[in-house]
């Protein structure tokens, strides 16, 4: 009789809604990363076209993979720089203040982009 020593099965000690929330945050991050890749691709495509670029140096972007790479890398470089600066400020500001400041800067950037 192999199962005599096991206690009866009970309900799980976790909430399904909390587990769903826990997994939805990284999923949202992945979706936003995909959106970022798509918008960067769209911006590069627009910068390589004379009708849509709005800049006089569109032909340089079109003919130079180095310039295209530089433009694409600028977003990642900005994120790296911002992360490094916030890392330096973490001990000085404290965790909550740093998160609030980061959220405010993100909201300000979103407002500037929509304008």
PDB file of N, CA and C in Angstrom:
ATOM      1  N   UNK A   1       0.840  -1.174   0.000  1.00  0.00           N
ATOM      2  CA  UNK A   1       0.000   0.000   0.000  1.00  0.00           C
ATOM      3  C   UNK A   1       0.894   1.249   0.000  1.00  0.00           C
ATOM      4  N   UNK A   2       1.201   1.762  -1.162  1.00  0.00           N
ATOM      5  CA  UNK A   2       2.218   2.809  -1.275  1.00  0.00           C
ATOM      6  C   UNK A   2       1.796   4.191  -0.797  1.00  0.00           C
ATOM      7  N   UNK A   3       0.538   4.573  -0.828  1.00  0.00           N
ATOM      8  CA  UNK A   3       0.142   5.953  -0.554  1.00  0.00           C
ATOM      9  C   UNK A   3      -0.470   6.147   0.827  1.00  0.00           C
ATOM     10  N   UNK A   4      -0.252   5.265   1.766  1.00  0.00           N
ATOM     11  CA  UNK A   4      -0.878   5.395   3.081  1.00  0.00           C
ATOM     12  C   UNK A   4      -0.265   6.512   3.919  1.00  0.00           C
ATOM     13  N   UNK A   5       1.004   6.846   3.719  1.00  0.00           N
ATOM     14  CA  UNK A   5       1.678   7.840   4.551  1.00  0.00           C
ATOM     15  C   UNK A   5       1.522   9.274   4.047  1.00  0.00           C
ATOM     16  N   UNK A   6       0.969   9.461   2.868  1.00  0.00           N
ATOM     17  CA  UNK A   6       0.824  10.801   2.306  1.00  0.00           C
ATOM     18  C   UNK A   6      -0.432  11.482   2.854  1.00  0.00           C
ATOM     19  N   UNK A   7      -0.333  12.792   3.157  1.00  0.00           N
ATOM     20  CA  UNK A   7      -1.540  13.504   3.593  1.00  0.00           C
ATOM     21  C   UNK A   7      -2.493  13.678   2.421  1.00  0.00           C
ATOM     22  N   UNK A   8      -3.754  13.924   2.714  1.00  0.00           N
ATOM     23  CA  UNK A   8      -4.708  14.131   1.614  1.00  0.00           C
ATOM     24  C   UNK A   8      -4.349  15.389   0.818  1.00  0.00           C
ATOM     25  N   UNK A   9      -4.665  15.368  -0.461  1.00  0.00           N
ATOM     26  CA  UNK A   9      -4.377  16.510  -1.332  1.00  0.00           C
ATOM     27  C   UNK A   9      -5.194  17.714  -0.891  1.00  0.00           C
ATOM     28  N   UNK A  10      -4.558  18.859  -0.857  1.00  0.00           N
ATOM     29  CA  UNK A  10      -5.251  20.082  -0.468  1.00  0.00           C
ATOM     30  C   UNK A  10      -5.143  21.097  -1.606  1.00  0.00           C
ATOM     31  N   UNK A  11      -5.820  22.197  -1.434  1.00  0.00           N
ATOM     32  CA  UNK A  11      -5.756  23.241  -2.446  1.00  0.00           C
ATOM     33  C   UNK A  11      -4.369  23.881  -2.419  1.00  0.00           C
ATOM     34  N   UNK A  12      -3.928  24.454  -3.545  1.00  0.00           N
ATOM     35  CA  UNK A  12      -2.594  25.058  -3.573  1.00  0.00           C
ATOM     36  C   UNK A  12      -2.499  26.262  -2.640  1.00  0.00           C
ATOM     37  N   UNK A  13      -1.288  26.559  -2.209  1.00  0.00           N
ATOM     38  CA  UNK A  13      -1.052  27.666  -1.283  1.00  0.00           C
ATOM     39  C   UNK A  13      -0.811  28.983  -2.013  1.00  0.00           C
ATOM     40  N   UNK A  14      -1.200  29.085  -3.247  1.00  0.00           N
ATOM     41  CA  UNK A  14      -0.991  30.297  -4.017  1.00  0.00           C
ATOM     42  C   UNK A  14      -2.285  30.680  -4.731  1.00  0.00           C
ATOM     43  N   UNK A  15      -2.334  31.917  -5.093  1.00  0.00           N
ATOM     44  CA  UNK A  15      -3.494  32.442  -5.802  1.00  0.00           C
ATOM     45  C   UNK A  15      -3.204  32.455  -7.304  1.00  0.00           C
ATOM     46  N   UNK A  16      -4.122  31.952  -8.080  1.00  0.00           N
ATOM     47  CA  UNK A  16      -3.936  31.940  -9.525  1.00  0.00           C
ATOM     48  C   UNK A  16      -3.791  33.353 -10.076  1.00  0.00           C
ATOM     49  N   UNK A  17      -4.548  34.300  -9.536  1.00  0.00           N
ATOM     50  CA  UNK A  17      -4.466  35.674 -10.047  1.00  0.00           C
ATOM     51  C   UNK A  17      -3.094  36.289  -9.759  1.00  0.00           C
ATOM     52  N   UNK A  18      -2.496  35.978  -8.615  1.00  0.00           N
ATOM     53  CA  UNK A  18      -1.164  36.503  -8.330  1.00  0.00           C
ATOM     54  C   UNK A  18      -0.104  35.866  -9.222  1.00  0.00           C
ATOM     55  N   UNK A  19      -0.270  34.581  -9.509  1.00  0.00           N
ATOM     56  CA  UNK A  19       0.672  33.921 -10.416  1.00  0.00           C
ATOM     57  C   UNK A  19       0.532  34.506 -11.816  1.00  0.00           C
ATOM     58  N   UNK A  20      -0.693  34.756 -12.259  1.00  0.00           N
ATOM     59  CA  UNK A  20      -0.912  35.362 -13.573  1.00  0.00           C
ATOM     60  C   UNK A  20      -0.291  36.755 -13.632  1.00  0.00           C
ATOM     61  N   UNK A  21      -0.436  37.518 -12.549  1.00  0.00           N
ATOM     62  CA  UNK A  21       0.177  38.848 -12.498  1.00  0.00           C
ATOM     63  C   UNK A  21       1.698  38.747 -12.551  1.00  0.00           C
ATOM     64  N   UNK A  22       2.234  37.782 -11.821  1.00  0.00           N
ATOM     65  CA  UNK A  22       3.675  37.588 -11.801  1.00  0.00           C
ATOM     66  C   UNK A  22       4.222  37.269 -13.190  1.00  0.00           C
ATOM     67  N   UNK A  23       3.509  36.492 -13.960  1.00  0.00           N
ATOM     68  CA  UNK A  23       3.975  36.139 -15.300  1.00  0.00           C
ATOM     69  C   UNK A  23       3.605  37.192 -16.343  1.00  0.00           C
ATOM     70  N   UNK A  24       2.627  38.032 -16.053  1.00  0.00           N
ATOM     71  CA  UNK A  24       2.235  39.037 -17.039  1.00  0.00           C
ATOM     72  C   UNK A  24       3.243  40.186 -17.118  1.00  0.00           C
ATOM     73  N   UNK A  25       3.940  40.480 -16.036  1.00  0.00           N
ATOM     74  CA  UNK A  25       4.904  41.584 -16.050  1.00  0.00           C
ATOM     75  C   UNK A  25       6.059  41.295 -17.016  1.00  0.00           C
ATOM     76  N   UNK A  26       6.719  40.117 -16.935  1.00  0.00           N
ATOM     77  CA  UNK A  26       7.763  39.857 -17.937  1.00  0.00           C
ATOM     78  C   UNK A  26       7.204  39.729 -19.353  1.00  0.00           C
ATOM     79  N   UNK A  27       5.982  39.220 -19.470  1.00  0.00           N
ATOM     80  CA  UNK A  27       5.381  39.115 -20.804  1.00  0.00           C
ATOM     81  C   UNK A  27       5.156  40.504 -21.396  1.00  0.00           C
ATOM     82  N   UNK A  28       4.728  41.443 -20.567  1.00  0.00           N
ATOM     83  CA  UNK A  28       4.553  42.814 -21.034  1.00  0.00           C
ATOM     84  C   UNK A  28       5.899  43.419 -21.432  1.00  0.00           C
ATOM     85  N   UNK A  29       6.945  43.122 -20.662  1.00  0.00           N
ATOM     86  CA  UNK A  29       8.283  43.593 -21.021  1.00  0.00           C
ATOM     87  C   UNK A  29       8.727  43.050 -22.365  1.00  0.00           C
ATOM     88  N   UNK A  30       8.446  41.778 -22.621  1.00  0.00           N
ATOM     89  CA  UNK A  30       8.790  41.194 -23.916  1.00  0.00           C
ATOM     90  C   UNK A  30       8.015  41.828 -25.050  1.00  0.00           C
ATOM     91  N   UNK A  31       6.734  42.114 -24.797  1.00  0.00           N
ATOM     92  CA  UNK A  31       5.915  42.765 -25.824  1.00  0.00           C
ATOM     93  C   UNK A  31       6.436  44.172 -26.118  1.00  0.00           C
ATOM     94  N   UNK A  32       6.813  44.898 -25.078  1.00  0.00           N
ATOM     95  CA  UNK A  32       7.350  46.246 -25.279  1.00  0.00           C
ATOM     96  C   UNK A  32       8.700  46.206 -25.995  1.00  0.00           C
ATOM     97  N   UNK A  33       9.496  45.185 -25.711  1.00  0.00           N
ATOM     98  CA  UNK A  33      10.763  45.036 -26.429  1.00  0.00           C
ATOM     99  C   UNK A  33      10.504  44.798 -27.912  1.00  0.00           C
ATOM    100  N   UNK A  34       9.532  43.969 -28.224  1.00  0.00           N
ATOM    101  CA  UNK A  34       9.171  43.736 -29.621  1.00  0.00           C
ATOM    102  C   UNK A  34       8.667  45.003 -30.292  1.00  0.00           C
ATOM    103  N   UNK A  35       7.877  45.787 -29.562  1.00  0.00           N
ATOM    104  CA  UNK A  35       7.398  47.055 -30.096  1.00  0.00           C
ATOM    105  C   UNK A  35       8.574  47.991 -30.371  1.00  0.00           C
ATOM    106  N   UNK A  36       9.538  48.020 -29.455  1.00  0.00           N
ATOM    107  CA  UNK A  36      10.712  48.874 -29.624  1.00  0.00           C
ATOM    108  C   UNK A  36      11.508  48.473 -30.859  1.00  0.00           C
ATOM    109  N   UNK A  37      11.690  47.184 -31.067  1.00  0.00           N
ATOM    110  CA  UNK A  37      12.415  46.707 -32.243  1.00  0.00           C
ATOM    111  C   UNK A  37      11.669  47.113 -33.521  1.00  0.00           C
ATOM    112  N   UNK A  38      10.357  46.950 -33.515  1.00  0.00           N
ATOM    113  CA  UNK A  38       9.556  47.320 -34.684  1.00  0.00           C
ATOM    114  C   UNK A  38       9.588  48.808 -34.967  1.00  0.00           C
ATOM    115  N   UNK A  39       9.489  49.619 -33.930  1.00  0.00           N
ATOM    116  CA  UNK A  39       9.502  51.069 -34.157  1.00  0.00           C
ATOM    117  C   UNK A  39      10.881  51.552 -34.617  1.00  0.00           C
ATOM    118  N   UNK A  40      11.945  50.924 -34.113  1.00  0.00           N
ATOM    119  CA  UNK A  40      13.288  51.275 -34.577  1.00  0.00           C
ATOM    120  C   UNK A  40      13.451  50.907 -36.047  1.00  0.00           C
ATOM    121  N   UNK A  41      12.961  49.751 -36.412  1.00  0.00           N
ATOM    122  CA  UNK A  41      13.034  49.327 -37.813  1.00  0.00           C
ATOM    123  C   UNK A  41      12.258  50.285 -38.709  1.00  0.00           C
ATOM    124  N   UNK A  42      11.081  50.697 -38.254  1.00  0.00           N
ATOM    125  CA  UNK A  42      10.264  51.639 -39.024  1.00  0.00           C
ATOM    126  C   UNK A  42      10.980  52.979 -39.167  1.00  0.00           C
ATOM    127  N   UNK A  43      11.601  53.451 -38.082  1.00  0.00           N
ATOM    128  CA  UNK A  43      12.306  54.740 -38.137  1.00  0.00           C
ATOM    129  C   UNK A  43      13.481  54.689 -39.108  1.00  0.00           C
ATOM    130  N   UNK A  44      14.216  53.592 -39.104  1.00  0.00           N
ATOM    131  CA  UNK A  44      15.352  53.468 -40.025  1.00  0.00           C
ATOM    132  C   UNK A  44      14.853  53.430 -41.465  1.00  0.00           C
ATOM    133  N   UNK A  45      13.774  52.718 -41.702  1.00  0.00           N
ATOM    134  CA  UNK A  45      13.207  52.664 -43.056  1.00  0.00           C
ATOM    135  C   UNK A  45      12.785  54.058 -43.517  1.00  0.00           C
ATOM    136  N   UNK A  46      12.171  54.820 -42.614  1.00  0.00           N
ATOM    137  CA  UNK A  46      11.749  56.171 -42.967  1.00  0.00           C
ATOM    138  C   UNK A  46      12.940  57.090 -43.218  1.00  0.00           C
ATOM    139  N   UNK A  47      14.004  56.924 -42.441  1.00  0.00           N
ATOM    140  CA  UNK A  47      15.187  57.782 -42.610  1.00  0.00           C
ATOM    141  C   UNK A  47      15.936  57.494 -43.903  1.00  0.00           C
ATOM    142  N   UNK A  48      15.686  56.362 -44.509  1.00  0.00           N
ATOM    143  CA  UNK A  48      16.374  56.010 -45.744  1.00  0.00           C
ATOM    144  C   UNK A  48      15.582  56.409 -46.986  1.00  0.00           C
ATOM    145  N   UNK A  49      14.474  57.090 -46.812  1.00  0.00           N
ATOM    146  CA  UNK A  49      13.624  57.484 -47.932  1.00  0.00           C
ATOM    147  C   UNK A  49      13.585  59.004 -48.033  1.00  0.00           C
ATOM    148  N   UNK A  50      13.808  59.533 -49.219  1.00  0.00           N
ATOM    149  CA  UNK A  50      13.859  60.988 -49.411  1.00  0.00           C
ATOM    150  C   UNK A  50      12.526  61.656 -49.116  1.00  0.00           C
ATOM    151  N   UNK A  51      11.414  60.984 -49.392  1.00  0.00           N
ATOM    152  CA  UNK A  51      10.100  61.590 -49.192  1.00  0.00           C
ATOM    153  C   UNK A  51       9.684  61.641 -47.727  1.00  0.00           C
ATOM    154  N   UNK A  52      10.146  60.703 -46.919  1.00  0.00           N
ATOM    155  CA  UNK A  52       9.667  60.597 -45.547  1.00  0.00           C
ATOM    156  C   UNK A  52      10.704  60.975 -44.497  1.00  0.00           C
ATOM    157  N   UNK A  53      11.960  61.122 -44.886  1.00  0.00           N
ATOM    158  CA  UNK A  53      13.019  61.305 -43.896  1.00  0.00           C
ATOM    159  C   UNK A  53      12.898  62.627 -43.154  1.00  0.00           C
ATOM    160  N   UNK A  54      12.691  63.690 -43.868  1.00  0.00           N
ATOM    161  CA  UNK A  54      12.645  64.995 -43.220  1.00  0.00           C
ATOM    162  C   UNK A  54      14.019  65.518 -42.841  1.00  0.00           C
ATOM    163  N   UNK A  55      15.060  64.865 -43.313  1.00  0.00           N
ATOM    164  CA  UNK A  55      16.428  65.319 -43.056  1.00  0.00           C
ATOM    165  C   UNK A  55      17.174  65.374 -44.378  1.00  0.00           C
ATOM    166  N   UNK A  56      18.178  66.230 -44.421  1.00  0.00           N
ATOM    167  CA  UNK A  56      18.933  66.369 -45.663  1.00  0.00           C
ATOM    168  C   UNK A  56      19.960  65.258 -45.842  1.00  0.00           C
ATOM    169  N   UNK A  57      20.232  64.509 -44.794  1.00  0.00           N
ATOM    170  CA  UNK A  57      21.266  63.480 -44.866  1.00  0.00           C
ATOM    171  C   UNK A  57      20.688  62.074 -45.019  1.00  0.00           C
ATOM    172  N   UNK A  58      19.509  61.957 -45.614  1.00  0.00           N
ATOM    173  CA  UNK A  58      18.873  60.644 -45.774  1.00  0.00           C
ATOM    174  C   UNK A  58      19.705  59.705 -46.631  1.00  0.00           C
ATOM    175  N   UNK A  59      20.379  60.239 -47.641  1.00  0.00           N
ATOM    176  CA  UNK A  59      21.178  59.391 -48.529  1.00  0.00           C
ATOM    177  C   UNK A  59      22.371  58.785 -47.776  1.00  0.00           C
ATOM    178  N   UNK A  60      22.907  59.509 -46.814  1.00  0.00           N
ATOM    179  CA  UNK A  60      23.998  58.978 -45.999  1.00  0.00           C
ATOM    180  C   UNK A  60      23.527  57.764 -45.209  1.00  0.00           C
ATOM    181  N   UNK A  61      22.340  57.861 -44.633  1.00  0.00           N
ATOM    182  CA  UNK A  61      21.785  56.733 -43.873  1.00  0.00           C
ATOM    183  C   UNK A  61      21.499  55.564 -44.809  1.00  0.00           C
ATOM    184  N   UNK A  62      21.002  55.870 -45.984  1.00  0.00           N
ATOM    185  CA  UNK A  62      20.660  54.822 -46.949  1.00  0.00           C
ATOM    186  C   UNK A  62      21.899  54.072 -47.430  1.00  0.00           C
ATOM    187  N   UNK A  63      22.998  54.788 -47.640  1.00  0.00           N
ATOM    188  CA  UNK A  63      24.174  54.160 -48.250  1.00  0.00           C
ATOM    189  C   UNK A  63      25.208  53.659 -47.249  1.00  0.00           C
ATOM    190  N   UNK A  64      25.035  53.949 -45.967  1.00  0.00           N
ATOM    191  CA  UNK A  64      26.065  53.592 -44.998  1.00  0.00           C
ATOM    192  C   UNK A  64      25.517  52.696 -43.889  1.00  0.00           C
ATOM    193  N   UNK A  65      25.909  51.438 -43.872  1.00  0.00           N
ATOM    194  CA  UNK A  65      25.514  50.571 -42.768  1.00  0.00           C
ATOM    195  C   UNK A  65      26.061  51.061 -41.421  1.00  0.00           C
ATOM    196  N   UNK A  66      27.188  51.758 -41.442  1.00  0.00           N
ATOM    197  CA  UNK A  66      27.755  52.277 -40.195  1.00  0.00           C
ATOM    198  C   UNK A  66      26.846  53.329 -39.575  1.00  0.00           C
ATOM    199  N   UNK A  67      26.294  54.229 -40.399  1.00  0.00           N
ATOM    200  CA  UNK A  67      25.374  55.244 -39.876  1.00  0.00           C
ATOM    201  C   UNK A  67      24.071  54.608 -39.407  1.00  0.00           C
ATOM    202  N   UNK A  68      23.592  53.638 -40.150  1.00  0.00           N
ATOM    203  CA  UNK A  68      22.377  52.937 -39.730  1.00  0.00           C
ATOM    204  C   UNK A  68      22.605  52.272 -38.380  1.00  0.00           C
ATOM    205  N   UNK A  69      23.731  51.604 -38.226  1.00  0.00           N
ATOM    206  CA  UNK A  69      24.056  50.974 -36.950  1.00  0.00           C
ATOM    207  C   UNK A  69      24.226  51.963 -35.824  1.00  0.00           C
ATOM    208  N   UNK A  70      24.799  53.102 -36.138  1.00  0.00           N
ATOM    209  CA  UNK A  70      24.980  54.140 -35.121  1.00  0.00           C
ATOM    210  C   UNK A  70      23.634  54.666 -34.632  1.00  0.00           C
ATOM    211  N   UNK A  71      22.716  54.892 -35.550  1.00  0.00           N
ATOM    212  CA  UNK A  71      21.392  55.388 -35.170  1.00  0.00           C
ATOM    213  C   UNK A  71      20.652  54.356 -34.335  1.00  0.00           C
ATOM    214  N   UNK A  72      20.706  53.101 -34.744  1.00  0.00           N
ATOM    215  CA  UNK A  72      20.022  52.045 -33.998  1.00  0.00           C
ATOM    216  C   UNK A  72      20.661  51.867 -32.623  1.00  0.00           C
ATOM    217  N   UNK A  73      21.971  51.935 -32.560  1.00  0.00           N
ATOM    218  CA  UNK A  73      22.679  51.731 -31.297  1.00  0.00           C
ATOM    219  C   UNK A  73      22.490  52.890 -30.329  1.00  0.00           C
ATOM    220  N   UNK A  74      22.130  54.043 -30.822  1.00  0.00           N
ATOM    221  CA  UNK A  74      21.970  55.202 -29.954  1.00  0.00           C
ATOM    222  C   UNK A  74      20.897  54.961 -28.897  1.00  0.00           C
ATOM    223  N   UNK A  75      19.845  54.256 -29.245  1.00  0.00           N
ATOM    224  CA  UNK A  75      18.795  53.952 -28.262  1.00  0.00           C
ATOM    225  C   UNK A  75      19.308  53.064 -27.151  1.00  0.00           C
ATOM    226  N   UNK A  76      20.045  52.028 -27.507  1.00  0.00           N
ATOM    227  CA  UNK A  76      20.612  51.137 -26.493  1.00  0.00           C
ATOM    228  C   UNK A  76      21.668  51.860 -25.663  1.00  0.00           C
ATOM    229  N   UNK A  77      22.451  52.705 -26.301  1.00  0.00           N
ATOM    230  CA  UNK A  77      23.469  53.461 -25.568  1.00  0.00           C
ATOM    231  C   UNK A  77      22.818  54.422 -24.572  1.00  0.00           C
ATOM    232  N   UNK A  78      21.735  55.042 -24.972  1.00  0.00           N
ATOM    233  CA  UNK A  78      21.008  55.924 -24.058  1.00  0.00           C
ATOM    234  C   UNK A  78      20.430  55.166 -22.877  1.00  0.00           C
ATOM    235  N   UNK A  79      19.896  53.978 -23.126  1.00  0.00           N
ATOM    236  CA  UNK A  79      19.373  53.158 -22.033  1.00  0.00           C
ATOM    237  C   UNK A  79      20.487  52.725 -21.088  1.00  0.00           C
ATOM    238  N   UNK A  80      21.636  52.371 -21.640  1.00  0.00           N
ATOM    239  CA  UNK A  80      22.773  51.982 -20.810  1.00  0.00           C
ATOM    240  C   UNK A  80      23.254  53.150 -19.956  1.00  0.00           C
ATOM    241  N   UNK A  81      23.366  54.313 -20.565  1.00  0.00           N
ATOM    242  CA  UNK A  81      23.807  55.499 -19.832  1.00  0.00           C
ATOM    243  C   UNK A  81      22.816  55.860 -18.731  1.00  0.00           C
ATOM    244  N   UNK A  82      21.528  55.829 -19.057  1.00  0.00           N
ATOM    245  CA  UNK A  82      20.511  56.130 -18.050  1.00  0.00           C
ATOM    246  C   UNK A  82      20.519  55.141 -16.901  1.00  0.00           C
ATOM    247  N   UNK A  83      20.694  53.865 -17.202  1.00  0.00           N
ATOM    248  CA  UNK A  83      20.767  52.852 -16.150  1.00  0.00           C
ATOM    249  C   UNK A  83      21.983  53.073 -15.264  1.00  0.00           C
ATOM    250  N   UNK A  84      23.106  53.406 -15.881  1.00  0.00           N
ATOM    251  CA  UNK A  84      24.320  53.645 -15.111  1.00  0.00           C
ATOM    252  C   UNK A  84      24.162  54.863 -14.204  1.00  0.00           C
ATOM    253  N   UNK A  85      23.575  55.936 -14.723  1.00  0.00           N
ATOM    254  CA  UNK A  85      23.374  57.132 -13.901  1.00  0.00           C
ATOM    255  C   UNK A  85      22.429  56.860 -12.739  1.00  0.00           C
ATOM    256  N   UNK A  86      21.368  56.104 -12.989  1.00  0.00           N
ATOM    257  CA  UNK A  86      20.449  55.777 -11.905  1.00  0.00           C
ATOM    258  C   UNK A  86      21.100  54.828 -10.904  1.00  0.00           C
ATOM    259  N   UNK A  87      21.990  53.964 -11.356  1.00  0.00           N
ATOM    260  CA  UNK A  87      22.742  53.095 -10.452  1.00  0.00           C
ATOM    261  C   UNK A  87      23.587  53.927  -9.499  1.00  0.00           C
ATOM    262  N   UNK A  88      24.214  54.976 -10.023  1.00  0.00           N
ATOM    263  CA  UNK A  88      25.034  55.845  -9.181  1.00  0.00           C
ATOM    264  C   UNK A  88      24.194  56.615  -8.167  1.00  0.00           C
ATOM    265  N   UNK A  89      22.962  56.928  -8.538  1.00  0.00           N
ATOM    266  CA  UNK A  89      22.082  57.701  -7.660  1.00  0.00           C
ATOM    267  C   UNK A  89      21.316  56.833  -6.662  1.00  0.00           C
ATOM    268  N   UNK A  90      21.370  55.511  -6.800  1.00  0.00           N
ATOM    269  CA  UNK A  90      20.523  54.622  -6.005  1.00  0.00           C
ATOM    270  C   UNK A  90      20.755  54.777  -4.505  1.00  0.00           C
ATOM    271  N   UNK A  91      21.986  54.781  -4.066  1.00  0.00           N
ATOM    272  CA  UNK A  91      22.262  54.889  -2.634  1.00  0.00           C
ATOM    273  C   UNK A  91      21.899  56.269  -2.102  1.00  0.00           C
ATOM    274  N   UNK A  92      22.131  57.269  -2.906  1.00  0.00           N
ATOM    275  CA  UNK A  92      21.854  58.641  -2.471  1.00  0.00           C
ATOM    276  C   UNK A  92      20.350  58.899  -2.356  1.00  0.00           C
ATOM    277  N   UNK A  93      19.594  58.482  -3.346  1.00  0.00           N
ATOM    278  CA  UNK A  93      18.162  58.769  -3.391  1.00  0.00           C
ATOM    279  C   UNK A  93      17.320  57.803  -2.578  1.00  0.00           C
ATOM    280  N   UNK A  94      17.698  56.556  -2.558  1.00  0.00           N
ATOM    281  CA  UNK A  94      16.859  55.534  -1.943  1.00  0.00           C
ATOM    282  C   UNK A  94      16.011  54.867  -3.018  1.00  0.00           C
ATOM    283  N   UNK A  95      15.569  53.651  -2.711  1.00  0.00           N
ATOM    284  CA  UNK A  95      14.869  52.839  -3.713  1.00  0.00           C
ATOM    285  C   UNK A  95      13.541  53.451  -4.155  1.00  0.00           C
ATOM    286  N   UNK A  96      12.735  53.876  -3.208  1.00  0.00           N
ATOM    287  CA  UNK A  96      11.410  54.416  -3.573  1.00  0.00           C
ATOM    288  C   UNK A  96      11.521  55.703  -4.370  1.00  0.00           C
ATOM    289  N   UNK A  97      12.376  56.590  -3.926  1.00  0.00           N
ATOM    290  CA  UNK A  97      12.548  57.863  -4.641  1.00  0.00           C
ATOM    291  C   UNK A  97      13.096  57.612  -6.036  1.00  0.00           C
ATOM    292  N   UNK A  98      14.024  56.663  -6.145  1.00  0.00           N
ATOM    293  CA  UNK A  98      14.587  56.355  -7.457  1.00  0.00           C
ATOM    294  C   UNK A  98      13.521  55.794  -8.396  1.00  0.00           C
ATOM    295  N   UNK A  99      12.674  54.914  -7.883  1.00  0.00           N
ATOM    296  CA  UNK A  99      11.597  54.367  -8.720  1.00  0.00           C
ATOM    297  C   UNK A  99      10.600  55.446  -9.125  1.00  0.00           C
ATOM    298  N   UNK A 100      10.297  56.336  -8.216  1.00  0.00           N
ATOM    299  CA  UNK A 100       9.383  57.440  -8.552  1.00  0.00           C
ATOM    300  C   UNK A 100       9.999  58.367  -9.596  1.00  0.00           C
ATOM    301  N   UNK A 101      11.269  58.673  -9.424  1.00  0.00           N
ATOM    302  CA  UNK A 101      11.958  59.526 -10.392  1.00  0.00           C
ATOM    303  C   UNK A 101      12.015  58.854 -11.759  1.00  0.00           C
ATOM    304  N   UNK A 102      12.322  57.563 -11.778  1.00  0.00           N
ATOM    305  CA  UNK A 102      12.346  56.827 -13.044  1.00  0.00           C
ATOM    306  C   UNK A 102      10.988  56.823 -13.717  1.00  0.00           C
ATOM    307  N   UNK A 103       9.922  56.614 -12.944  1.00  0.00           N
ATOM    308  CA  UNK A 103       8.571  56.651 -13.508  1.00  0.00           C
ATOM    309  C   UNK A 103       8.215  58.031 -14.047  1.00  0.00           C
ATOM    310  N   UNK A 104       8.608  59.069 -13.320  1.00  0.00           N
ATOM    311  CA  UNK A 104       8.336  60.431 -13.781  1.00  0.00           C
ATOM    312  C   UNK A 104       9.097  60.747 -15.062  1.00  0.00           C
ATOM    313  N   UNK A 105      10.356  60.322 -15.123  1.00  0.00           N
ATOM    314  CA  UNK A 105      11.127  60.547 -16.346  1.00  0.00           C
ATOM    315  C   UNK A 105      10.551  59.769 -17.520  1.00  0.00           C
ATOM    316  N   UNK A 106      10.097  58.558 -17.266  1.00  0.00           N
ATOM    317  CA  UNK A 106       9.487  57.754 -18.326  1.00  0.00           C
ATOM    318  C   UNK A 106       8.210  58.423 -18.828  1.00  0.00           C
ATOM    319  N   UNK A 107       7.391  58.917 -17.898  1.00  0.00           N
ATOM    320  CA  UNK A 107       6.150  59.596 -18.287  1.00  0.00           C
ATOM    321  C   UNK A 107       6.455  60.880 -19.058  1.00  0.00           C
ATOM    322  N   UNK A 108       7.467  61.629 -18.607  1.00  0.00           N
ATOM    323  CA  UNK A 108       7.843  62.857 -19.318  1.00  0.00           C
ATOM    324  C   UNK A 108       8.325  62.538 -20.729  1.00  0.00           C
ATOM    325  N   UNK A 109       9.110  61.476 -20.865  1.00  0.00           N
ATOM    326  CA  UNK A 109       9.561  61.072 -22.195  1.00  0.00           C
ATOM    327  C   UNK A 109       8.409  60.658 -23.091  1.00  0.00           C
ATOM    328  N   UNK A 110       7.440  59.948 -22.523  1.00  0.00           N
ATOM    329  CA  UNK A 110       6.269  59.544 -23.307  1.00  0.00           C
ATOM    330  C   UNK A 110       5.468  60.759 -23.753  1.00  0.00           C
ATOM    331  N   UNK A 111       5.335  61.749 -22.871  1.00  0.00           N
ATOM    332  CA  UNK A 111       4.613  62.975 -23.238  1.00  0.00           C
ATOM    333  C   UNK A 111       5.356  63.732 -24.344  1.00  0.00           C
ATOM    334  N   UNK A 112       6.679  63.811 -24.227  1.00  0.00           N
ATOM    335  CA  UNK A 112       7.452  64.487 -25.270  1.00  0.00           C
ATOM    336  C   UNK A 112       7.347  63.779 -26.605  1.00  0.00           C
ATOM    337  N   UNK A 113       7.334  62.459 -26.578  1.00  0.00           N
ATOM    338  CA  UNK A 113       7.206  61.694 -27.821  1.00  0.00           C
ATOM    339  C   UNK A 113       5.837  61.881 -28.452  1.00  0.00           C
ATOM    340  N   UNK A 114       4.810  62.032 -27.644  1.00  0.00           N
ATOM    341  CA  UNK A 114       3.458  62.177 -28.203  1.00  0.00           C
ATOM    342  C   UNK A 114       3.202  63.587 -28.729  1.00  0.00           C
ATOM    343  N   UNK A 115       4.005  64.535 -28.325  1.00  0.00           N
ATOM    344  CA  UNK A 115       3.822  65.913 -28.737  1.00  0.00           C
ATOM    345  C   UNK A 115       4.388  66.080 -30.052  1.00  0.00           C
TER     346      UNK A 115
END
